[in-house]
Coordinates of N, CA and C in Angstrom, one line a residue:
X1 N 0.9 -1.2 0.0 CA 0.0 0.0 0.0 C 0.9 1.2 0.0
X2 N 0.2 2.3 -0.8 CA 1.1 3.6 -0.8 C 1.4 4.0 0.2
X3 N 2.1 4.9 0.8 CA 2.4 5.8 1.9 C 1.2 6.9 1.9
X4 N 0.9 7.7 0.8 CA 0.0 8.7 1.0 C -1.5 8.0 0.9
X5 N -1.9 6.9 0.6 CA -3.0 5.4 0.6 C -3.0 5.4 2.1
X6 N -2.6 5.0 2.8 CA -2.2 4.6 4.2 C -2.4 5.7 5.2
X7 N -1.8 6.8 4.8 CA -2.3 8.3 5.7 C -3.2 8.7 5.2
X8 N -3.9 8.5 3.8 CA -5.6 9.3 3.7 C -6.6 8.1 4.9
X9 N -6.3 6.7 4.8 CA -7.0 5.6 5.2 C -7.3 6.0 7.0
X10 N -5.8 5.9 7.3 CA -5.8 6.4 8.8 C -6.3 7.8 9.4
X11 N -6.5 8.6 8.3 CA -7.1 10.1 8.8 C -8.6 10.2 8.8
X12 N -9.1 9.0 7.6 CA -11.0 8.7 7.5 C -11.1 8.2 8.9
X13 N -10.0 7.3 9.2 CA -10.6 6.8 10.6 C -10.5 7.5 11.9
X14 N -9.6 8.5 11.6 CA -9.4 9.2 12.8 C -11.0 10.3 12.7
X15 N -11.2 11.1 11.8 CA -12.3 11.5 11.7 C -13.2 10.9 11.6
X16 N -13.6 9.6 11.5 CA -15.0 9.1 12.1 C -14.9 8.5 13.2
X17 N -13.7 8.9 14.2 CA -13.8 8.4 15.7 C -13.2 6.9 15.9
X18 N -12.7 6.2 15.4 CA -12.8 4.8 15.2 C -11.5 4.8 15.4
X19 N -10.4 5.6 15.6 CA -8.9 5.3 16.2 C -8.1 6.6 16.0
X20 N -7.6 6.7 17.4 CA -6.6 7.6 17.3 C -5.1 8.3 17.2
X21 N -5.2 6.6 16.4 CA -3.5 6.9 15.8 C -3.0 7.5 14.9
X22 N -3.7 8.4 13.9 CA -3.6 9.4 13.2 C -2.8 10.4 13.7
X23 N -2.9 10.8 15.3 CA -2.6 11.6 16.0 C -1.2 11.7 15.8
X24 N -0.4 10.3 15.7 CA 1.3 10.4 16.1 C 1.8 10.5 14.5
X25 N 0.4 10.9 13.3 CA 1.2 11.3 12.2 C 1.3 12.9 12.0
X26 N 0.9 13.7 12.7 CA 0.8 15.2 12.5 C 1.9 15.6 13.2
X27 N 2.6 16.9 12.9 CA 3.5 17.9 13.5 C 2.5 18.6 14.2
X28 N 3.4 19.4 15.4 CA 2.9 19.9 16.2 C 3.2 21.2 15.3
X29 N 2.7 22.8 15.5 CA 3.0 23.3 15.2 C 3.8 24.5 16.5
X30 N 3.9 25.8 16.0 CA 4.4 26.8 16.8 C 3.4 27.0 18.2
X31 N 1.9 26.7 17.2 CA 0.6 27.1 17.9 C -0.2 26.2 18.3
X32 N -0.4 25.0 18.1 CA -1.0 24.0 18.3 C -0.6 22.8 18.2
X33 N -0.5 21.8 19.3 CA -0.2 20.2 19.3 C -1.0 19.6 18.2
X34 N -0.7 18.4 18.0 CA -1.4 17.5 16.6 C -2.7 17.5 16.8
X35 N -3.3 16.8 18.2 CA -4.7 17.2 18.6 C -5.9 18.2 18.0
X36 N -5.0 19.2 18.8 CA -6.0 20.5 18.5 C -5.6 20.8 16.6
X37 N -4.8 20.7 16.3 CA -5.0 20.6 14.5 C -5.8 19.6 13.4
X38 N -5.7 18.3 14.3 CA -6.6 17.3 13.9 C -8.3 17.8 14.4
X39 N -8.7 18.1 15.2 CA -9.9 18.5 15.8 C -10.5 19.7 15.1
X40 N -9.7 20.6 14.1 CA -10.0 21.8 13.5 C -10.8 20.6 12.5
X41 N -10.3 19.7 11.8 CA -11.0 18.7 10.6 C -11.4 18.0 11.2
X42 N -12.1 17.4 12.0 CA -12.9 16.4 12.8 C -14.2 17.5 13.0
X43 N -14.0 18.9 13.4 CA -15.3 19.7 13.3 C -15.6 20.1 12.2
X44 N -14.9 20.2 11.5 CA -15.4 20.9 10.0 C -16.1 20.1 9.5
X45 N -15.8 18.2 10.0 CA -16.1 17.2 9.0 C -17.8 17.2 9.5
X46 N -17.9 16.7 10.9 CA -19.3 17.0 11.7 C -20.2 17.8 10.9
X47 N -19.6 19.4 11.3 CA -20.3 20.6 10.7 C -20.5 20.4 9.1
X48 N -20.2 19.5 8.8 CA -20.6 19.8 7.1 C -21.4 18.4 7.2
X49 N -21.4 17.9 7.9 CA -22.4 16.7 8.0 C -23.9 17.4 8.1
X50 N -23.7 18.2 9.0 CA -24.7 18.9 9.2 C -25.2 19.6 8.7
X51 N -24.7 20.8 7.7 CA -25.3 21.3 7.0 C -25.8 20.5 5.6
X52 N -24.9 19.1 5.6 CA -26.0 18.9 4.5 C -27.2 18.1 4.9
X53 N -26.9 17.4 5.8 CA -28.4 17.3 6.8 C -29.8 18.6 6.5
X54 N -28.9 19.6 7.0 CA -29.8 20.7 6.9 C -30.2 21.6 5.3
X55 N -29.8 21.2 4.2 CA -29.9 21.4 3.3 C -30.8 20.8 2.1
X56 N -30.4 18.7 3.0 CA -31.1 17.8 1.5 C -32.6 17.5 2.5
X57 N -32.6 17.5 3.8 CA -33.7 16.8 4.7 C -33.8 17.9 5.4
X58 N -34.4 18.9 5.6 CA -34.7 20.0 6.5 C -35.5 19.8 7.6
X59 N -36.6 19.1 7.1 CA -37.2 18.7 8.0 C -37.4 17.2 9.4
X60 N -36.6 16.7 8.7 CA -36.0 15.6 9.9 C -34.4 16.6 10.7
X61 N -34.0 17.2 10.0 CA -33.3 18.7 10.9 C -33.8 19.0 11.6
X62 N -35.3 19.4 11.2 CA -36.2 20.5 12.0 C -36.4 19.3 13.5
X63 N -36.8 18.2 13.4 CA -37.7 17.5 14.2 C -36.1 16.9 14.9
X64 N -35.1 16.4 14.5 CA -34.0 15.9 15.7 C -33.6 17.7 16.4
X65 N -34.1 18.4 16.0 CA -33.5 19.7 16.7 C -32.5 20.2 17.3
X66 N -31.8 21.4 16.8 CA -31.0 21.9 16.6 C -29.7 21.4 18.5
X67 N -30.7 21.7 19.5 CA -30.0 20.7 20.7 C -29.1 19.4 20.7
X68 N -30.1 18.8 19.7 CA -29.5 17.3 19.6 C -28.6 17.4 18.6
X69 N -28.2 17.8 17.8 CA -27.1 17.6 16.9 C -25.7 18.1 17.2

């Protein structure tokens, strides 16, 4: 398997919660440990979950309500 095959595979899984050894592949930077850099794309991933939730089904949006998501 490729090298860059292998880090896209391990980052799906880190963003759908299912393992968090993706972690020991990121640099820390000046401003932020691997964590909080990985967690910038683990929200983004969510948040776009959600808006297309809220975009193709509005109304099962409407009814799990804005709380629960």
């Amino acid at each position: 398997m490729s090298n860059l095959r292998h880090l896209q595979e391990n980052f799906q899984t880190y963003l759908l919660g299912e393992s968090e050894d993706f972690v020991d592949e990121v640099i820390a930077s000046n401003t932020a440990i691997p964590q909080e850099r990985l967690n910038v794309y683990h929200e983004a991933y969510y948040l776009r979950l959600i808006g297309i939730l809220g975009a193709d089904f509005p109304i099962l949006k409407k009814l799990i309500g804005e709380d629960k998501i």
